[in-house]
Amino acid sequence: MRISIARLREDLETLARIGRSPSGGISRPAWSPAHEEARAWLLGRLRDAGLEVSVDAAGNIVGRLGDGGPAVMTGSHIDTVPDGGPFDGALGVLAALECLRTIREAGVRPPRPLEVAAFTDEEGRYHGFFGSRAMTGQLDPALIPRLADPTGDRLEAAMTRAGFDPSKAAGAARDPRGIAAYVELHIEQGPWLEAEGIPIGVVEAVVGIRRLRLTFVGSPDHAGTTPMDRRRDSFFTAAEYAVKTRDLVVKRGSGRSVTTIGVVEVRPGVPNIVPARTALLQEFRDADPTVVDRLARETVALARRVARRRGLEVAIEELFRAEPVRLSPRIQAAVEAAAAELGLPTKRMPSGAGHDAQILATVTEAGMLFIPSQGGRSHRPDEWSDWGAIEQGANVLLHTLLRLAGEGR
């Protein structure tokens, strides 16, 4: 049994047109008009495939094939980062749809039902893994009124505009006994598979993530009359910290540890006043929980040392946390067996990116498989994987699902 790459390609290309800018990047942030257009399109495709379709209170879309009982679930997300690429998340959802279509058209009825899920706001416009956290009962209702995107748009307002009641989002929680297993196909978003010429990555673990806001507070003095040695300049202090935190992660991390400062806010933000307040939005990642904890402690201590030496204050707030997760050995073995059946070599590897699979892994057996990303590029307009790699990955997913759904466990 094989998927139709022509049909899958048509779906991927159609979805990629929703939210595409003239420059070629795709912007479908969660709850935006483009995201809602994509959700409506996906609902139509699931219904056209003959699946039983539902939408929960958190906006998660689920298409089901088969009768009652615990389901083997597969999927990902269709929201994107700003100016992103065509395959991050979308591949996992649409390849899952294609697998279920293929199984249905072949007249195969596995012992377990199958589900395809498109989770809301995996990318974290308002709150990372919002949909999968809600489905697994890990969404705190008290958090919702406090959530806003970087522009200040509040989650409550965005959900209301899309026709959802934000006060009911936590009601999307499902009984975990109804999810027998979860497996997700994704682009690698890194360089390793392409560099080694291996078509399928079998994911052993997903990184933990810490996201911090560090606000350095100095004094807003006159930029022309205040001597350099008397300034309490928040920006230069933050810049010193930024360089040193990079060195800290390189020296004290695992070799795969990474850190990124993706947002810098300087106030008052004019050239003739010494910056009084500089905020950094920083995250770091590693698959080893002891490394994540160590980097968190040492990063905070470093920021306080740098601020104290420069005579400034620093406020540190943790904005987001996802723990590292080891994925299911049974599902890893199922992916490897499916790939071997298709004559495809595999490589076991960690995921450096966060995924909905790590949230599902807290309530059920979960696994992931990767296909190569050209140049390791992702979260940018030229993100790409070739169609042959996509076909191979989708077929491995298909046979993995058949194995998991056929085990009756």
Coordinates of C-alpha atoms in Angstrom, one line a residue:
M1 CA 0.0 0.0 0.0
R2 CA 1.3 3.5 -0.9
I3 CA 0.1 7.0 -0.6
S4 CA -0.6 9.3 -3.6
I5 CA 2.2 11.8 -3.8
A6 CA 0.4 13.7 -6.5
R7 CA -2.6 14.2 -4.2
L8 CA -0.5 15.1 -1.2
R9 CA 1.5 17.6 -3.2
E10 CA -1.6 19.2 -4.4
D11 CA -2.8 19.6 -0.8
L12 CA 0.5 21.0 0.4
E13 CA 0.7 23.5 -2.5
T14 CA -2.9 24.6 -1.9
L15 CA -2.4 25.2 1.8
A16 CA 0.9 27.0 1.1
R17 CA -1.1 29.6 -0.9
I18 CA -3.1 30.6 2.2
G19 CA -1.2 33.3 4.0
R20 CA 1.6 33.6 1.4
S21 CA 3.1 37.1 1.0
P22 CA 4.4 38.5 -2.3
S23 CA 8.0 37.7 -1.1
G24 CA 7.1 34.0 -0.8
G25 CA 6.9 33.6 2.9
I26 CA 3.9 32.2 4.6
S27 CA 2.3 33.8 7.6
R28 CA -0.6 32.0 9.3
P29 CA -0.3 32.9 13.0
A30 CA -2.8 31.1 15.2
W31 CA -6.3 32.7 15.2
S32 CA -5.5 35.1 12.4
P33 CA -7.7 35.4 9.3
A34 CA -5.3 33.4 7.3
H35 CA -5.2 30.6 9.9
E36 CA -9.0 30.6 10.1
E37 CA -9.1 30.3 6.3
A38 CA -6.7 27.4 6.4
R39 CA -8.8 25.7 9.1
A40 CA -11.9 26.0 7.0
W41 CA -10.1 24.6 4.0
L42 CA -8.8 21.7 6.1
L43 CA -12.2 20.9 7.5
G44 CA -13.5 20.6 3.9
R45 CA -10.7 18.2 2.9
L46 CA -11.3 16.0 5.9
R47 CA -15.0 15.8 5.2
D48 CA -14.3 15.1 1.5
A49 CA -12.1 12.2 2.6
G50 CA -15.1 10.6 4.4
L51 CA -13.7 11.2 7.9
E52 CA -15.8 11.9 11.0
V53 CA -14.8 15.5 11.8
S54 CA -14.9 17.4 15.1
V55 CA -13.6 20.7 16.4
D56 CA -13.0 21.1 20.1
A57 CA -13.2 24.2 22.4
A58 CA -9.5 25.0 21.9
G59 CA -9.8 25.0 18.1
N60 CA -8.2 21.6 17.5
I61 CA -9.5 19.8 14.4
V62 CA -9.8 16.0 14.5
G63 CA -10.7 13.7 11.6
R64 CA -11.5 10.1 12.6
L65 CA -11.5 6.9 10.6
G66 CA -13.1 3.8 12.3
D67 CA -15.5 3.0 15.1
G68 CA -15.2 3.6 18.8
G69 CA -12.4 2.7 21.1
P70 CA -8.9 4.2 21.7
A71 CA -7.5 5.7 18.5
V72 CA -4.0 5.9 17.1
M73 CA -3.6 9.6 16.4
T74 CA -1.3 11.3 14.0
G75 CA -1.0 15.0 12.9
S76 CA 0.7 18.3 13.7
H77 CA -0.3 21.9 13.2
I78 CA -1.1 24.4 10.4
D79 CA -0.2 27.6 12.1
T80 CA 3.1 29.2 11.1
V81 CA 5.7 31.5 12.3
P82 CA 5.8 34.9 10.6
D83 CA 7.2 34.6 7.1
G84 CA 7.7 30.9 7.4
G85 CA 7.9 28.0 5.0
P86 CA 5.4 25.5 3.5
F87 CA 6.1 22.3 5.3
D88 CA 6.6 23.0 9.1
G89 CA 3.6 21.4 10.7
A90 CA 1.6 21.3 7.4
L91 CA 3.4 18.2 6.3
G92 CA 2.4 16.3 9.4
V93 CA -1.3 17.2 9.1
L94 CA -1.7 16.6 5.3
A95 CA 0.5 13.5 5.2
A96 CA -1.7 12.1 8.0
L97 CA -4.8 13.0 6.0
E98 CA -3.4 11.3 2.9
C99 CA -2.6 8.1 5.0
L100 CA -6.1 7.9 6.3
R101 CA -7.5 8.5 2.8
T102 CA -5.3 5.7 1.4
I103 CA -6.3 3.3 4.1
R104 CA -10.0 4.1 3.6
E105 CA -9.8 3.8 -0.2
A106 CA -8.0 0.4 0.1
G107 CA -11.0 -0.9 2.2
V108 CA -8.7 -1.7 5.1
R109 CA -10.3 -1.5 8.6
P110 CA -7.5 -1.8 11.2
P111 CA -8.5 -3.1 14.7
R112 CA -8.0 0.4 16.1
P113 CA -9.5 3.6 14.8
L114 CA -7.2 6.3 13.3
E115 CA -7.3 10.0 13.9
V116 CA -5.6 13.0 12.2
A117 CA -5.3 16.1 14.4
A118 CA -4.4 19.7 13.6
F119 CA -3.4 21.3 16.9
T120 CA -3.9 25.1 17.6
D121 CA -1.0 27.5 18.1
E122 CA 1.9 25.1 18.3
E123 CA 4.2 27.9 17.3
G124 CA 3.3 30.0 20.3
R125 CA 1.8 33.2 19.0
Y126 CA -0.1 33.4 22.3
H127 CA 1.0 30.2 24.1
G128 CA 3.1 27.4 22.7
F129 CA 1.4 24.1 22.2
F130 CA -1.9 25.7 23.2
G131 CA -4.1 23.1 21.4
S132 CA -2.2 20.0 22.5
R133 CA -1.9 21.3 26.1
A134 CA -5.7 21.8 26.1
M135 CA -6.4 18.3 24.6
T136 CA -4.2 16.7 27.2
G137 CA -5.6 18.6 30.2
Q138 CA -2.6 20.8 30.7
L139 CA -4.1 24.2 29.9
D140 CA -4.6 26.4 32.9
P141 CA -7.8 28.3 32.5
A142 CA -6.5 31.1 34.7
L143 CA -3.7 31.7 32.2
I144 CA -6.0 32.6 29.3
P145 CA -7.0 36.1 30.3
R146 CA -3.3 37.0 30.7
L147 CA -2.1 35.8 27.3
A148 CA -1.3 38.2 24.4
D149 CA 0.9 38.1 21.3
P150 CA 3.9 40.4 20.9
T151 CA 1.8 43.2 19.4
G152 CA -0.5 43.2 22.5
D153 CA -3.4 41.5 20.8
R154 CA -5.1 39.4 23.6
L155 CA -5.9 35.7 23.1
E156 CA -9.4 36.2 24.5
A157 CA -10.1 38.8 21.7
A158 CA -8.6 36.6 19.0
M159 CA -10.5 33.5 20.0
T160 CA -13.8 35.5 20.2
R161 CA -13.2 37.0 16.7
A162 CA -12.8 33.4 15.4
G163 CA -16.1 32.4 17.0
F164 CA -14.7 30.5 20.1
D165 CA -15.4 31.1 23.8
P166 CA -12.0 31.4 25.5
S167 CA -13.5 30.5 28.9
K168 CA -14.3 27.1 27.6
A169 CA -10.9 26.2 26.0
A170 CA -9.7 24.1 28.8
G171 CA -12.8 22.0 28.3
A172 CA -11.1 20.5 25.2
A173 CA -9.4 18.0 27.5
R174 CA -9.8 14.4 26.4
D175 CA -9.7 11.2 28.4
P176 CA -6.1 10.1 27.7
R177 CA -7.4 6.5 27.6
G178 CA -9.0 7.4 24.3
I179 CA -5.6 8.0 22.7
A180 CA -3.8 4.7 22.2
A181 CA -0.7 6.2 20.6
Y182 CA 0.5 9.3 18.8
V183 CA 3.0 9.5 15.9
E184 CA 4.0 12.7 14.0
L185 CA 5.8 13.1 10.7
H186 CA 7.8 16.3 10.5
I187 CA 10.6 17.9 8.5
E188 CA 13.8 17.7 10.5
Q189 CA 14.4 21.5 10.5
G190 CA 18.1 20.8 10.8
P191 CA 21.1 19.6 8.7
W192 CA 21.9 16.1 10.0
L193 CA 19.8 13.8 7.8
E194 CA 20.8 15.6 4.6
A195 CA 24.5 15.7 5.5
E196 CA 24.5 11.9 6.2
G197 CA 22.3 10.9 3.3
I198 CA 19.7 9.2 5.5
P199 CA 16.1 9.5 4.4
I200 CA 14.3 8.8 7.7
G201 CA 15.1 10.1 11.2
V202 CA 13.6 8.2 14.2
V203 CA 13.2 10.6 17.0
E204 CA 14.3 9.4 20.5
A205 CA 13.7 12.6 22.5
V206 CA 12.4 16.2 22.1
V207 CA 14.2 19.1 23.6
G208 CA 13.2 21.0 26.7
I209 CA 12.6 24.7 26.2
R210 CA 12.9 27.6 28.6
R211 CA 11.8 31.1 27.5
L212 CA 12.7 34.1 29.6
R213 CA 12.2 37.8 29.6
L214 CA 15.1 39.7 31.1
T215 CA 14.6 43.4 31.7
F216 CA 17.7 45.5 32.5
V217 CA 16.8 48.8 34.2
G218 CA 19.2 51.7 34.2
S219 CA 18.9 55.5 34.1
P220 CA 17.5 57.6 31.2
D221 CA 20.2 60.3 31.2
H222 CA 21.1 62.9 28.5
A223 CA 23.1 61.2 25.8
G224 CA 25.3 64.2 25.1
T225 CA 26.2 65.3 28.6
T226 CA 26.5 62.1 30.6
P227 CA 30.1 60.8 30.6
M228 CA 30.5 57.2 29.6
D229 CA 31.9 56.1 33.0
R230 CA 28.8 57.6 34.8
R231 CA 26.1 56.0 32.7
R232 CA 23.7 53.3 33.8
D233 CA 23.1 52.2 30.2
S234 CA 20.6 49.3 30.1
F235 CA 21.4 48.4 26.5
F236 CA 25.2 48.0 26.8
T237 CA 24.6 46.0 29.9
A238 CA 22.1 43.8 28.1
A239 CA 24.5 43.5 25.2
E240 CA 27.3 42.4 27.5
Y241 CA 25.0 39.8 29.0
A242 CA 24.0 38.6 25.5
V243 CA 27.6 37.8 24.5
K244 CA 28.4 36.1 27.8
T245 CA 25.3 34.0 27.8
R246 CA 26.2 32.7 24.4
D247 CA 29.6 31.7 25.7
L248 CA 28.0 30.1 28.8
V249 CA 25.8 27.8 26.7
V250 CA 28.7 26.8 24.4
K251 CA 30.9 26.0 27.4
R252 CA 28.4 24.6 29.8
G253 CA 25.9 23.0 27.5
S254 CA 25.9 19.5 26.0
G255 CA 27.2 20.2 22.6
R256 CA 23.7 20.3 21.2
S257 CA 22.5 23.0 23.6
V258 CA 21.4 26.3 21.9
T259 CA 20.3 29.7 23.0
T260 CA 18.6 32.5 21.0
I261 CA 17.8 36.1 21.9
G262 CA 15.1 36.8 19.3
V263 CA 13.6 40.1 20.6
V264 CA 15.3 43.2 22.0
E265 CA 13.2 46.1 23.2
V266 CA 15.0 49.4 24.1
R267 CA 13.3 52.2 25.9
P268 CA 12.8 55.1 25.5
G269 CA 14.1 54.2 22.1
V270 CA 15.5 57.5 20.9
P271 CA 19.2 58.4 20.1
N272 CA 19.5 61.3 22.5
I273 CA 18.6 59.5 25.7
V274 CA 20.7 56.8 27.4
P275 CA 18.6 53.6 27.3
A276 CA 16.8 53.3 30.6
R277 CA 15.2 49.9 30.0
T278 CA 16.2 47.0 27.8
A279 CA 14.2 43.8 27.6
L280 CA 15.5 40.6 26.0
L281 CA 13.4 37.6 25.0
Q282 CA 15.6 34.6 25.3
E283 CA 15.2 30.9 25.0
F284 CA 17.4 27.9 25.3
R285 CA 17.0 24.2 24.5
D286 CA 18.5 20.8 25.2
A287 CA 17.2 17.3 25.2
D288 CA 18.7 16.5 28.6
P289 CA 16.6 17.8 31.6
T290 CA 19.7 18.2 33.8
V291 CA 21.4 20.4 31.2
V292 CA 18.2 22.5 30.8
D293 CA 18.0 23.0 34.5
R294 CA 21.7 23.9 34.8
L295 CA 21.6 26.4 32.0
A296 CA 18.5 28.0 33.5
R297 CA 20.2 28.5 36.9
E298 CA 23.4 29.7 35.4
T299 CA 21.8 32.1 33.0
V300 CA 19.8 33.8 35.7
A301 CA 23.0 34.1 37.9
L302 CA 24.9 35.5 35.0
A303 CA 22.3 38.2 34.3
R304 CA 22.3 39.2 37.9
R305 CA 26.1 39.4 38.1
V306 CA 26.4 41.5 35.0
A307 CA 23.6 43.9 36.1
R308 CA 25.1 44.3 39.6
R309 CA 28.6 45.1 38.2
R310 CA 27.1 47.8 36.1
G311 CA 25.0 49.2 38.9
L312 CA 21.7 48.2 37.3
E313 CA 18.7 46.1 38.3
V314 CA 17.4 43.1 36.3
A315 CA 14.0 41.5 36.4
I316 CA 13.7 38.0 35.2
E317 CA 10.4 36.3 34.2
E318 CA 9.9 32.8 32.9
L319 CA 7.4 33.0 30.1
F320 CA 7.3 29.4 28.8
R321 CA 8.5 26.0 29.8
A322 CA 8.4 22.7 28.1
E323 CA 10.3 19.7 29.7
P324 CA 12.5 17.4 27.6
V325 CA 10.6 14.2 26.7
R326 CA 11.8 10.7 25.8
L327 CA 9.7 9.2 23.1
S328 CA 8.2 5.7 23.1
P329 CA 10.7 2.9 22.3
R330 CA 7.8 0.8 20.9
I331 CA 6.9 3.5 18.4
Q332 CA 10.5 4.0 17.5
A333 CA 10.7 0.3 16.7
A334 CA 7.5 0.6 14.7
V335 CA 8.9 3.4 12.6
E336 CA 12.1 1.5 12.0
A337 CA 10.2 -1.6 11.0
A338 CA 8.0 0.4 8.6
A339 CA 11.1 2.0 7.0
A340 CA 12.8 -1.4 6.7
E341 CA 9.8 -2.8 5.0
L342 CA 10.1 0.0 2.4
G343 CA 13.9 -0.4 2.1
L344 CA 14.8 2.9 3.7
P345 CA 17.7 3.3 6.2
T346 CA 17.0 5.2 9.4
K347 CA 18.9 7.2 12.0
R348 CA 18.0 7.6 15.7
M349 CA 18.3 11.2 16.7
P350 CA 16.9 13.9 19.1
S351 CA 14.7 16.7 18.0
G352 CA 16.1 20.2 18.5
A353 CA 12.7 21.8 17.9
G354 CA 9.7 21.5 20.1
H355 CA 6.6 19.6 18.8
D356 CA 3.1 18.7 19.9
A357 CA 4.4 15.1 20.2
Q358 CA 6.2 16.1 23.4
I359 CA 2.9 17.2 24.9
L360 CA 1.1 14.1 23.8
A361 CA 3.9 12.0 25.3
T362 CA 2.9 13.0 28.8
V363 CA -0.4 11.1 28.4
T364 CA 0.2 8.3 25.9
E365 CA 2.9 6.6 23.9
A366 CA 4.2 9.1 21.4
G367 CA 6.8 9.0 18.6
M368 CA 8.1 11.1 15.6
L369 CA 9.8 10.6 12.3
F370 CA 11.7 13.1 10.3
I371 CA 12.6 13.6 6.7
P372 CA 15.6 15.7 5.5
S373 CA 15.4 19.5 5.3
Q374 CA 17.4 21.0 2.4
G375 CA 20.3 23.0 3.9
G376 CA 18.7 22.5 7.3
R377 CA 16.6 25.5 6.7
S378 CA 13.2 26.1 8.4
H379 CA 11.2 29.0 9.9
R380 CA 12.0 30.9 6.7
P381 CA 10.5 31.3 3.2
D382 CA 13.0 29.0 1.6
E383 CA 12.3 26.1 3.9
W384 CA 12.2 23.0 1.6
S385 CA 12.2 19.2 1.4
D386 CA 12.1 17.5 -2.0
W387 CA 9.0 15.6 -3.1
G388 CA 10.7 12.3 -3.1
A389 CA 11.6 12.7 0.6
I390 CA 8.1 13.7 1.3
E391 CA 6.7 10.6 -0.4
Q392 CA 9.1 8.4 1.5
G393 CA 8.2 10.0 4.8
A394 CA 4.5 9.7 4.2
N395 CA 4.8 6.1 3.2
V396 CA 6.7 5.3 6.4
L397 CA 4.1 7.1 8.4
L398 CA 1.4 5.0 6.6
H399 CA 3.0 1.7 7.4
T400 CA 3.8 2.9 11.0
L401 CA 0.1 3.7 11.5
L402 CA -1.0 0.3 10.1
R403 CA 1.4 -1.4 12.5
L404 CA 0.3 0.6 15.5
A405 CA -3.4 0.3 14.7
G406 CA -3.1 -3.4 13.9
E407 CA -1.5 -4.4 17.1
G408 CA -4.8 -4.1 19.1
R409 CA -2.9 -3.0 22.2

